[in-house]
Coordinates of C-alpha atoms and ligand atoms in Angstrom, one line a residue:
X23 CA 6.9 -8.2 -28.7
X24 CA 10.2 -7.4 -28.6
X25 CA 12.6 -4.2 -26.6
X26 CA 13.5 -1.8 -29.9
X27 CA 9.4 -2.6 -30.5
X28 CA 9.5 0.2 -27.7
X29 CA 12.1 3.0 -29.6
X30 CA 10.9 5.1 -32.4
X31 CA 13.2 8.7 -32.9
X32 CA 10.9 9.3 -35.5
X33 CA 7.3 9.1 -33.5
X34 CA 5.3 12.3 -33.6
X35 CA 3.2 11.7 -30.2
X36 CA -0.4 11.6 -31.0
X37 CA -2.4 14.6 -29.0
X38 CA -3.8 12.5 -26.3
X39 CA -0.9 10.6 -25.6
X40 CA 0.1 11.1 -21.5
X41 CA 4.4 12.2 -22.5
X42 CA 7.0 11.8 -19.6
X43 CA 10.1 13.6 -19.5
X44 CA 12.7 11.1 -17.5
X45 CA 16.6 12.1 -16.3
X46 CA 18.2 8.7 -16.9
X47 CA 21.3 7.4 -15.7
X48 CA 21.6 4.2 -17.1
X49 CA 24.0 1.2 -15.2
X50 CA 27.1 0.7 -16.9
X51 CA 26.4 -2.2 -18.9
X52 CA 23.7 -0.1 -20.9
X53 CA 23.8 2.9 -23.2
X54 CA 21.1 5.6 -22.7
X55 CA 19.2 4.1 -25.4
X56 CA 18.9 0.6 -24.2
X57 CA 17.9 1.6 -21.0
X58 CA 15.5 3.8 -22.3
X59 CA 13.5 1.4 -23.8
X60 CA 13.5 -0.9 -21.2
X61 CA 11.9 1.9 -18.9
X62 CA 9.5 2.5 -22.0
X63 CA 9.0 -1.5 -22.5
X64 CA 8.6 -2.2 -18.4
X65 CA 5.9 1.3 -17.8
X66 CA 3.7 0.4 -20.7
X67 CA 3.4 -3.2 -21.3
X68 CA 7.0 -5.0 -22.4
X69 CA 8.7 -7.2 -20.2
X70 CA 12.7 -8.7 -20.5
X71 CA 12.1 -11.7 -22.8
X72 CA 11.2 -11.5 -26.4
X73 CA 7.0 -12.7 -26.5
X74 CA 4.5 -13.5 -29.5
X75 CA 1.7 -11.4 -28.8
X76 CA -1.3 -10.5 -30.6
X77 CA -1.9 -7.6 -32.7
X78 CA -4.1 -5.6 -30.5
X79 CA -1.6 -5.5 -27.8
X80 CA 0.8 -4.0 -29.4
X81 CA -1.2 -0.8 -30.0
X82 CA -1.1 -0.8 -26.3
X83 CA 3.4 0.1 -26.2
X84 CA 5.0 3.0 -24.9
X85 CA 7.2 4.2 -27.4
X86 CA 10.9 6.9 -26.7
X87 CA 10.8 9.3 -29.0
X88 CA 13.1 11.5 -28.3
X89 CA 17.0 11.3 -26.7
X90 CA 18.8 14.2 -25.9
X91 CA 21.7 13.0 -23.8
X92 CA 20.1 12.1 -20.3
X93 CA 16.6 13.7 -21.1
X94 CA 14.5 11.0 -22.4
X95 CA 10.8 11.5 -23.9
X96 CA 8.3 8.8 -23.9
X97 CA 4.6 8.8 -25.2
X98 CA 2.0 6.2 -23.8
X99 CA -0.9 5.8 -25.5
X100 CA -4.0 6.7 -23.4
X101 CA -5.3 3.9 -23.4
X102 CA -2.7 2.5 -21.1
X103 CA -4.4 4.2 -18.5
X104 CA -7.7 4.0 -16.2
X105 CA -9.3 7.3 -16.5
X106 CA -9.7 9.1 -12.6
X107 CA -7.5 6.8 -11.1
X108 CA -4.2 8.4 -9.9
X109 CA -3.3 5.1 -8.3
X110 CA -3.3 2.7 -11.5
X111 CA -1.6 5.6 -13.9
X112 CA 1.2 6.0 -11.3
X113 CA 1.7 2.0 -10.9
X114 CA 2.2 2.2 -14.6
X115 CA 4.5 5.5 -15.3
X116 CA 6.1 5.4 -11.5
X117 CA 6.3 2.0 -10.8
X118 CA 8.8 -1.1 -11.5
X119 CA 11.0 1.1 -13.2
X120 CA 12.9 3.3 -10.8
X121 CA 14.2 -0.4 -9.4
X122 CA 14.7 -1.9 -13.0
X123 CA 19.3 -2.9 -12.8
X124 CA 19.4 -1.2 -16.0
X125 CA 18.8 1.9 -15.1
X126 CA 21.3 3.5 -12.0
X127 CA 19.2 6.5 -11.5
X128 CA 15.6 7.5 -12.9
X129 CA 13.9 10.6 -12.3
X130 CA 10.6 11.7 -13.5
X131 CA 10.7 15.4 -14.3
X132 CA 7.7 16.2 -16.0
X133 CA 4.2 14.6 -17.3
X134 CA 2.1 16.3 -20.1
X135 CA -1.4 14.7 -19.0
X136 CA -3.6 14.4 -21.8
X137 CA -7.3 16.4 -21.7
X138 CA -9.0 12.9 -21.2
X139 CA -7.2 12.1 -18.4
X140 CA -7.3 15.8 -16.9
X141 CA -10.8 16.2 -17.1
X142 CA -11.3 12.1 -15.1
X143 CA -10.4 14.3 -12.1
X144 CA -12.8 16.6 -10.2
X145 CA -9.8 19.5 -9.6
X146 CA -10.4 21.9 -7.0
X147 CA -13.4 23.1 -5.8
X148 CA -12.8 26.4 -4.8
X149 CA -9.0 27.1 -6.1
X150 CA -7.0 30.0 -5.7
X151 CA -10.5 32.7 -6.3
X152 CA -12.3 30.4 -3.9
X153 CA -10.2 30.1 -0.9
X154 CA -9.5 34.0 -1.4
X155 CA -13.6 34.6 -1.3
X156 CA -13.3 32.9 1.8
X157 CA -11.4 35.5 3.3
X158 CA -13.0 38.5 1.1
X159 CA -9.5 38.7 -0.1
X160 CA -7.8 39.7 -3.3
X161 CA -4.9 42.0 -3.3
X162 CA -2.9 40.5 -0.7
X163 CA -1.7 36.7 0.5
X164 CA -3.3 34.3 3.1
X165 CA -1.4 33.8 6.0
X166 CA -1.4 31.2 7.5
X167 CA 0.7 30.0 10.8
X168 CA 1.5 26.6 13.0
X169 CA 1.7 26.9 16.5
X170 CA 5.8 25.8 17.3
X171 CA 6.6 23.5 18.6
X172 CA 5.3 21.5 16.3
X173 CA 3.8 19.0 18.6
X174 CA 3.1 19.0 22.7
X175 CA 0.4 21.3 23.5
X176 CA -2.7 20.5 24.6
X177 CA -6.0 21.6 23.4
X178 CA -6.3 24.5 25.2
X179 CA -2.7 26.1 24.9
X180 CA -3.0 25.1 21.2
X181 CA -6.4 27.0 21.1
X182 CA -4.5 30.0 22.9
X183 CA -1.7 30.4 20.7
X184 CA -4.3 30.2 17.6
X185 CA -6.1 33.2 19.3
X186 CA -3.0 35.2 19.4
X187 CA -2.2 34.8 16.1
X188 CA -5.9 35.5 15.5
X189 CA -6.0 38.9 16.9
X190 CA -2.2 40.0 15.3
X191 CA -3.9 39.6 11.7
X192 CA -3.4 35.6 10.7
X193 CA -6.4 34.5 8.5
X194 CA -5.6 30.7 8.7
X195 CA -4.5 28.8 11.9
X196 CA -2.6 25.5 10.9
X197 CA -2.1 22.3 12.3
X198 CA 1.4 21.0 12.0
X199 CA 2.0 17.8 9.6
X200 CA 2.9 15.6 12.1
X201 CA -0.2 16.6 14.6
X202 CA -3.2 14.5 14.4
X203 CA -4.9 13.2 17.6
X204 CA -2.0 12.2 20.2
X205 CA -3.5 11.7 23.4
X206 CA -2.1 14.9 25.0
X207 CA -4.2 17.1 22.3
X208 CA -7.4 14.9 20.8
X209 CA -8.9 15.9 17.7
X210 CA -12.1 16.4 18.7
X211 CA -11.0 18.7 21.6
X212 CA -8.5 20.9 19.9
X213 CA -11.6 21.6 16.9
X214 CA -14.0 22.4 19.8
X215 CA -11.6 24.7 21.8
X216 CA -9.8 26.3 18.3
X217 CA -13.4 27.1 17.3
X218 CA -14.2 28.9 20.4
X219 CA -11.5 30.8 19.9
X220 CA -12.0 31.4 15.9
X221 CA -15.6 33.2 16.9
X222 CA -14.0 35.3 19.6
X223 CA -11.1 36.5 16.9
X224 CA -13.8 36.8 14.1
X225 CA -16.0 39.0 16.7
X226 CA -13.0 41.3 17.8
X227 CA -11.1 41.8 14.6
X228 CA -14.1 41.9 12.1
X229 CA -11.6 39.9 9.9
X230 CA -12.8 36.4 8.6
X231 CA -10.3 33.7 10.4
X232 CA -10.5 29.7 9.5
X233 CA -8.8 26.7 10.6
X234 CA -6.3 24.0 8.7
X235 CA -7.0 21.4 11.4
X236 CA -5.0 18.0 10.0
X237 CA -7.2 15.2 9.5
X238 CA -4.8 12.9 8.5
X239 CA -5.4 9.2 9.6
X240 CA -7.1 6.4 8.1
X241 CA -9.8 7.6 5.2
X242 CA -13.1 6.1 7.0
X243 CA -11.6 8.0 10.3
X244 CA -10.4 11.2 8.3
X245 CA -14.3 11.4 6.6
X246 CA -15.6 10.8 10.3
X247 CA -13.4 14.0 12.0
X248 CA -14.0 16.1 8.3
X249 CA -17.4 15.8 8.9
X250 CA -16.9 17.2 12.9
X251 CA -15.0 20.0 11.1
X252 CA -18.4 20.5 9.1
X253 CA -20.4 20.7 12.0
X254 CA -18.7 23.2 13.6
X255 CA -19.1 25.3 10.4
X256 CA -14.8 25.8 9.6
X257 CA -14.3 25.9 6.0
X258 CA -11.5 24.0 5.5
X259 CA -9.4 20.6 6.6
X260 CA -6.0 20.0 6.2
X261 CA -4.4 16.5 5.0
X262 CA -0.9 15.1 4.6
X263 CA -1.4 14.1 0.9
X264 CA 1.7 12.1 0.3
X265 CA 1.4 10.0 3.8
X266 CA -1.6 9.2 3.4
X267 CA -2.1 8.0 -0.5
X268 CA -3.8 9.2 -3.6
X269 CA -6.3 7.4 -3.2
X270 CA -7.2 8.5 0.3
X271 CA -7.3 12.2 -1.3
X272 CA -9.6 11.3 -4.1
X273 CA -12.1 10.4 -1.2
X274 CA -11.6 13.1 0.9
X275 CA -11.9 15.4 -2.0
X276 CA -15.4 13.8 -2.7
X277 CA -16.7 14.1 1.1
X278 CA -14.9 17.9 1.4
X279 CA -16.7 18.8 -2.0
X280 CA -20.5 17.5 -0.4
X281 CA -19.2 19.4 2.3
X282 CA -18.3 22.3 0.7
X283 CA -14.8 22.1 2.1
X284 CA -12.0 23.6 0.6
X285 CA -8.6 21.3 1.0
X286 CA -5.5 22.1 2.7
X287 CA -2.4 19.7 1.0
X288 CA 0.8 19.0 3.2
X289 CA 3.2 18.0 1.2
X290 CA 5.1 16.6 4.0
X291 CA 7.3 12.9 2.6
X292 CA 7.6 14.5 -0.8
X293 CA 11.5 15.2 -0.2
X294 CA 12.0 11.5 -0.1
X295 CA 11.5 11.0 -4.0
X296 CA 11.9 14.9 -5.3
X297 CA 15.1 16.1 -3.4
X298 CA 17.6 13.6 -5.3
X299 CA 18.0 15.5 -8.7
X300 CA 19.1 11.8 -10.4
X301 CA 16.5 9.5 -8.9
X302 CA 12.8 10.2 -7.9
X303 CA 9.9 12.5 -9.4
X304 CA 10.0 15.7 -9.4
X305 CA 7.4 17.8 -6.8
X306 CA 6.0 19.6 -10.5
X307 CA 4.6 16.8 -11.1
X308 CA 3.4 15.8 -7.1
X309 CA 2.2 19.3 -7.9
X310 CA 0.1 18.6 -11.4
X311 CA -1.3 15.4 -9.6
X312 CA -2.6 17.5 -6.6
X313 CA -4.3 20.1 -8.8
X314 CA -6.0 17.0 -10.8
X315 CA -7.3 15.4 -7.6
X316 CA -8.7 18.5 -5.9
X317 CA -6.9 19.8 -3.3
X318 CA -7.3 24.0 -2.8
X319 CA -3.8 25.1 -1.6
X320 CA -0.9 23.2 -1.9
X321 CA 3.0 23.8 0.3
X322 CA 5.4 23.8 -2.8
X323 CA 8.6 25.5 -1.1
X324 CA 9.8 28.9 -0.5
X325 CA 14.1 28.8 -0.5
X326 CA 13.6 29.4 3.4
X327 CA 15.5 26.2 5.4
X328 CA 14.0 23.4 3.4
X329 CA 15.6 22.5 -0.4
X330 CA 14.7 23.6 -3.0
X331 CA 15.6 26.1 -5.5
X332 CA 14.3 29.6 -6.5
X333 CA 13.9 28.0 -9.9
X334 CA 12.7 25.0 -8.7
X335 CA 10.0 26.9 -6.2
X336 CA 8.8 28.5 -9.7
X337 CA 8.2 25.5 -11.5
X338 CA 6.1 24.3 -9.1
X339 CA 3.8 27.0 -8.8
X340 CA 4.1 27.8 -12.8
X341 CA 2.2 24.1 -12.2
X342 CA -0.2 24.8 -9.7
X343 CA -1.6 28.7 -10.8
X344 CA -1.3 29.2 -14.3
X345 CA -3.7 28.0 -16.4
X346 CA -0.8 26.3 -18.6
X347 CA 2.9 26.6 -19.6
X348 CA 4.8 25.7 -22.7
X349 CA 7.6 23.7 -22.9
X350 CA 11.0 24.6 -21.1
X351 CA 14.2 22.1 -20.9
X352 CA 12.7 21.8 -17.3
X353 CA 9.2 21.4 -18.0
X354 CA 6.9 19.8 -20.8
X355 CA 3.7 21.8 -21.9
X356 CA 0.6 21.4 -20.2
X357 CA -3.0 22.5 -20.8
X358 CA -5.1 22.9 -17.5
X359 CA -8.4 23.3 -19.7
X360 CA -10.7 24.4 -16.8
X361 CA -9.1 22.7 -13.7
X362 CA -8.6 25.5 -11.3
X363 CA -5.3 26.8 -10.4
X364 CA -4.9 25.8 -7.0
X365 CA -3.1 28.5 -4.0
X366 CA 0.7 28.0 -3.8
X367 CA 1.4 28.0 0.2
X368 CA 4.9 29.1 0.8
X369 CA 6.1 28.0 3.8
X370 CA 9.4 26.9 5.8
X371 CA 12.0 29.3 8.2
X372 CA 10.3 32.4 6.9
X373 CA 10.1 35.3 8.7
X374 CA 8.6 38.7 8.5
X375 CA 11.9 40.3 6.7
X376 CA 12.1 37.5 3.8
X377 CA 8.6 37.4 2.3
X378 CA 9.2 40.4 -0.1
X379 CA 11.2 38.2 -2.3
X380 CA 8.4 35.7 -2.4
X381 CA 5.7 38.6 -3.2
X382 CA 8.2 40.2 -6.0
X383 CA 8.0 36.4 -7.2
X384 CA 4.9 35.2 -7.4
X385 CA 3.0 37.8 -6.5
X386 CA 0.3 38.2 -4.2
X387 CA -2.3 35.5 -5.0
X388 CA -0.2 33.1 -2.7
X389 CA -0.3 31.6 0.7
X390 CA 2.6 32.5 3.7
X391 CA 2.9 29.7 6.4
X392 CA 5.0 31.2 8.6
X393 CA 5.5 29.2 12.3
X394 CA 8.4 30.0 13.9
X395 CA 8.8 33.2 12.3
X396 CA 5.6 34.3 14.3
X397 CA 6.1 32.3 17.9
X398 CA 9.4 33.3 18.4
X399 CA 8.8 37.1 17.9
X400 CA 10.1 39.4 20.8
X401 CA 6.8 40.2 21.5
X402 CA 5.1 36.7 21.2
X403 CA 2.5 35.1 18.3
X404 CA 0.6 38.1 18.5
X405 CA 3.0 40.8 17.9
X406 CA 4.8 38.0 15.3
X407 CA 1.5 38.1 13.2
X408 CA 1.3 42.2 13.4
X409 CA 4.9 42.0 11.8
X410 CA 3.6 39.8 9.5
X411 CA 0.7 41.9 8.3
X412 CA 3.2 45.0 8.6
X413 CA 5.0 43.2 6.3
X414 CA 2.7 42.7 3.6
X415 CA 1.1 46.0 3.8
X416 CA 4.9 47.3 3.4
X417 CA 5.0 45.8 -0.3
X418 CA 1.8 46.7 -0.9
X419 CA 2.8 50.1 -0.5
X420 CA 5.9 49.6 -2.3
X421 CA 8.0 50.7 0.8
X422 CA 11.0 48.0 1.3
X423 CA 10.4 46.7 5.0
X424 CA 13.4 47.9 6.4
X425 CA 12.1 51.6 5.7
X426 CA 8.2 50.5 6.5
X427 CA 10.2 49.0 10.2
X428 CA 11.1 52.8 11.4
X429 CA 7.6 53.7 11.6
X430 CA 6.1 50.0 12.6
X431 CA 7.9 48.3 15.9
X432 CA 6.7 44.8 15.6
X433 CA 8.0 44.9 12.2
X434 CA 11.1 46.6 13.2
X435 CA 11.5 43.7 16.5
X436 CA 11.2 41.3 13.6
X437 CA 14.1 42.1 11.3
X438 CA 16.3 42.9 14.3
X439 CA 16.2 39.2 15.2
X440 CA 16.2 37.4 11.9
X441 CA 16.7 40.3 9.3
X442 CA 16.0 41.2 6.0
X443 CA 17.1 38.6 3.4
X444 CA 16.5 38.4 -0.2
X445 CA 17.2 34.9 -2.2
X446 CA 20.2 34.8 -4.3
Ligands
CAP510 C1 7.3 25.7 9.0 C2 6.5 23.5 8.9 C3 5.5 23.6 7.5 C4 7.1 23.3 6.6 C5 6.6 22.2 5.6 C6 7.4 23.2 9.6 O1 7.6 25.6 10.1 O2 5.5 23.9 9.5 O3 5.7 22.1 8.1 O4 7.6 24.6 5.8 O5 7.4 22.6 4.1 O6 6.9 21.9 9.8 O7 8.7 23.5 9.0 P1 8.3 27.0 10.2 P2 7.1 22.8 2.9 O8 7.3 28.5 9.4 O9 9.0 27.4 11.3 O10 9.5 26.6 9.4 O11 6.6 24.3 3.3 O12 8.6 23.3 2.0 O13 6.4 21.6 2.5
MG511 MG1 4.6 22.2 9.9

């Protein structure tokens, strides 16, 4: 076995090969081709020196089958991977290779996952239709808000903010990604008080309300917290999928599925590896993995305060919310078989004057999360929530927000404060 065995530009991938599209920047002593075969070798079963090996091992070699400037495609025999084991799959295709001296930069742009791997994971229990059914919503986005400042409130203050937001028309109160069970806001206290407020708001508004309480913790502790959420009759849990890790997410998917709870996935930590265009792993691939692992809602970006271009967010949305896509210059083809679509949650610096472009891009079967864009409304949280619902109503009626604001005070105040932004 030698490096050259991992190159075959005439190879046509088998239908059950796993295919990775890499963007590769070779170190100066290597050509793209030399670096590419080293990546294919190290991520499948090669090594740096030549080896005499039995025939059956050769079958597991990955093959570089396409090189186009700095984009290479590698086909991996599916036998290389353990089904239903995302950690092992990523240790192979997204492991040592990022640290190889043969590359100065290496980024996984996309992956085509073969059917046998996709179907080995549970996928979402609810998916888009299931979460819309929880709220009885079909023709408007699901709305969420997170109390700001992101941490510091006592449970009673947190619950009060939740009540105000629910009364103003928000569907989901959400914990921030770094709120869990700190001394100033204990999980069990917060859960109890927010459930009381949820019940009160449901009665007064006649609308279904829910709470995305963040169970992020060590896995056994997360299961304990998930069970507490279930006991209170809430229908969701929230988990920071990247700081907890894929094995933990898979366990929570099993537990949440048994408990009939939907999963809201926060993606904090993603920018550590998806922001550098020349090194790391794209958010598209994280969307694909999260979908296989079975989250029901996932933050995908929104061209607000955080990095991520409209086309990147659009690709993310394609991976969460469609049943498949053809190859483009930024995406590999993917088929999802019967793995449910995941609700794209758009968030990050959003306010009522900025939601229309998102609805124009993605339609109304998405989630909109506004934190500061609700709580910093001049009239306070409840008015901020009302302004968001007014902006959504305007969209559904085909009226632009400036026009609609003339007869809707809360929206008018939001626009006066933050303006109406259209994405460039
Ligand atoms: C938004 C947010 C979300 C980010 C996550 C925050 O608050 O709560 O965590 O949007 O980013 O902490 O910043 P604001 P993404 O609405 O006040 O900005 O959705 O891109 O993963
Ligand atoms: Mg947050």
